[in-house]
């Protein structure tokens, strides 16, 4: 479990350096490969968010209707995570990642030739299924292939890559929508994805340690594979600490990602009147989250996950309240603070789940991310009610309500030992 008393081994840096170098090199390649794969995934997921005006124009739909291309992808991604967890526990981690990434690259060719909005939505539904493989498998892959001293650093670096992919994807989409046609934009996305997938395939180690599931009794070991899969999910759902972390991640993302959607509407209105592209520059505030993610491994070891969860909560509350100050700089500073708090919480959640899961590791990660992306899907309609009633001030009120529930979940998590009973 991740808590203050976690110790990180320091072996392999002196006399064993020559012996361990090949293994360390293999582990480093795996970290780079999965981080690059993460960047590819989040570029493909979020590029359309910066292209919504172009999509509305190209396919003759309203701006609100165009947001469906993002929401349907997030929805199928959330539930496909559970599918990949089952598949990767049976066949290993490597094949599902490589196959899904190459199919994702090919699916971008379909987007070039999409002729109507319905076709576009169906292709994005398919892409949601393909996008789920890497986030569903990555943390379990790290846990099985990396030495303990690499694990927290790998998790923090991976979350940093998530952040960078999300930032680049949105800004990339905004730039393309301003200067390129839909077909040209999707052609460029295809090329970028193809290059990324080729590099990931080259970097991934060809050999892997296949997941070995252990059970407390011989009787359980003889259960059918379907029963084993259901037991795996049930094991994590009924783990009170694990389920609380699922809730924390879902609530945090439910608030944060949808705040970024509504703040663009706020910045495009009076008194700011920013252009569509300039409003998307608010996504650069994700960089503070990137920095927090990178430092989170050291902080988890030094302070423990509970203290960091509480710090993340306070940062999100303060950052959200700061956006009520009616100046552009206060809003930017508020989002920098909120993003750092969110990514700190997200990094803690990922590390917590990866380390706590002894069996069915990919299922544990996929359950967490399923809650995470479902939170994002539910947060849009939830905060829309507040936006329609009181605009940005309403969004802040709705966000504080979510943060109150987040505080309760953190309080419950902090009660009792964090170690999982043997």
GROMACS .gro file of N, CA, C and O in nm, residues 58 119 121 146 225 262 264 268 316 337 348 357:
model
   48
   58UNK      N    1  -1.837   2.168  -4.072
   58UNK     CA    2  -1.815   2.064  -4.172
   58UNK      C    3  -1.935   1.972  -4.186
   58UNK      O    4  -1.973   1.934  -4.298
  119UNK      N    5  -2.191   0.914  -3.943
  119UNK     CA    6  -2.073   0.831  -3.969
  119UNK      C    7  -1.959   0.869  -3.876
  119UNK      O    8  -1.888   0.782  -3.824
  121UNK      N    9  -1.980   0.996  -3.576
  121UNK     CA   10  -2.010   0.947  -3.441
  121UNK      C   11  -1.980   0.798  -3.430
  121UNK      O   12  -1.921   0.752  -3.330
  146UNK      N   13   0.844  -0.412  -1.388
  146UNK     CA   14   0.944  -0.322  -1.331
  146UNK      C   15   0.987  -0.365  -1.192
  146UNK      O   16   0.907  -0.419  -1.115
  225UNK      N   17  -1.302  -1.972  -1.635
  225UNK     CA   18  -1.239  -1.842  -1.659
  225UNK      C   19  -1.336  -1.727  -1.639
  225UNK      O   20  -1.300  -1.621  -1.586
  262UNK      N   21  -1.643   2.452  -1.948
  262UNK     CA   22  -1.728   2.568  -1.925
  262UNK      C   23  -1.650   2.698  -1.915
  262UNK      O   24  -1.704   2.805  -1.947
  264UNK      N   25  -1.419   2.790  -2.103
  264UNK     CA   26  -1.402   2.843  -2.238
  264UNK      C   27  -1.522   2.929  -2.278
  264UNK      O   28  -1.506   3.036  -2.337
  268UNK      N   29  -1.511   3.337  -2.358
  268UNK     CA   30  -1.553   3.388  -2.488
  268UNK      C   31  -1.663   3.493  -2.475
  268UNK      O   32  -1.695   3.563  -2.572
  316UNK      N   33  -0.754   2.213  -0.499
  316UNK     CA   34  -0.870   2.222  -0.588
  316UNK      C   35  -0.975   2.319  -0.535
  316UNK      O   36  -1.037   2.393  -0.612
  337UNK      N   37  -0.370   2.620  -1.023
  337UNK     CA   38  -0.375   2.558  -0.890
  337UNK      C   39  -0.466   2.435  -0.892
  337UNK      O   40  -0.431   2.329  -0.838
  348UNK      N   41  -0.177   0.989  -0.717
  348UNK     CA   42  -0.190   0.908  -0.596
  348UNK      C   43  -0.286   0.792  -0.618
  348UNK      O   44  -0.260   0.680  -0.573
  357UNK      N   45  -0.324  -0.372  -0.569
  357UNK     CA   46  -0.378  -0.489  -0.641
  357UNK      C   47  -0.273  -0.600  -0.646
  357UNK      O   48  -0.168  -0.585  -0.708
   0.00000   0.00000   0.00000
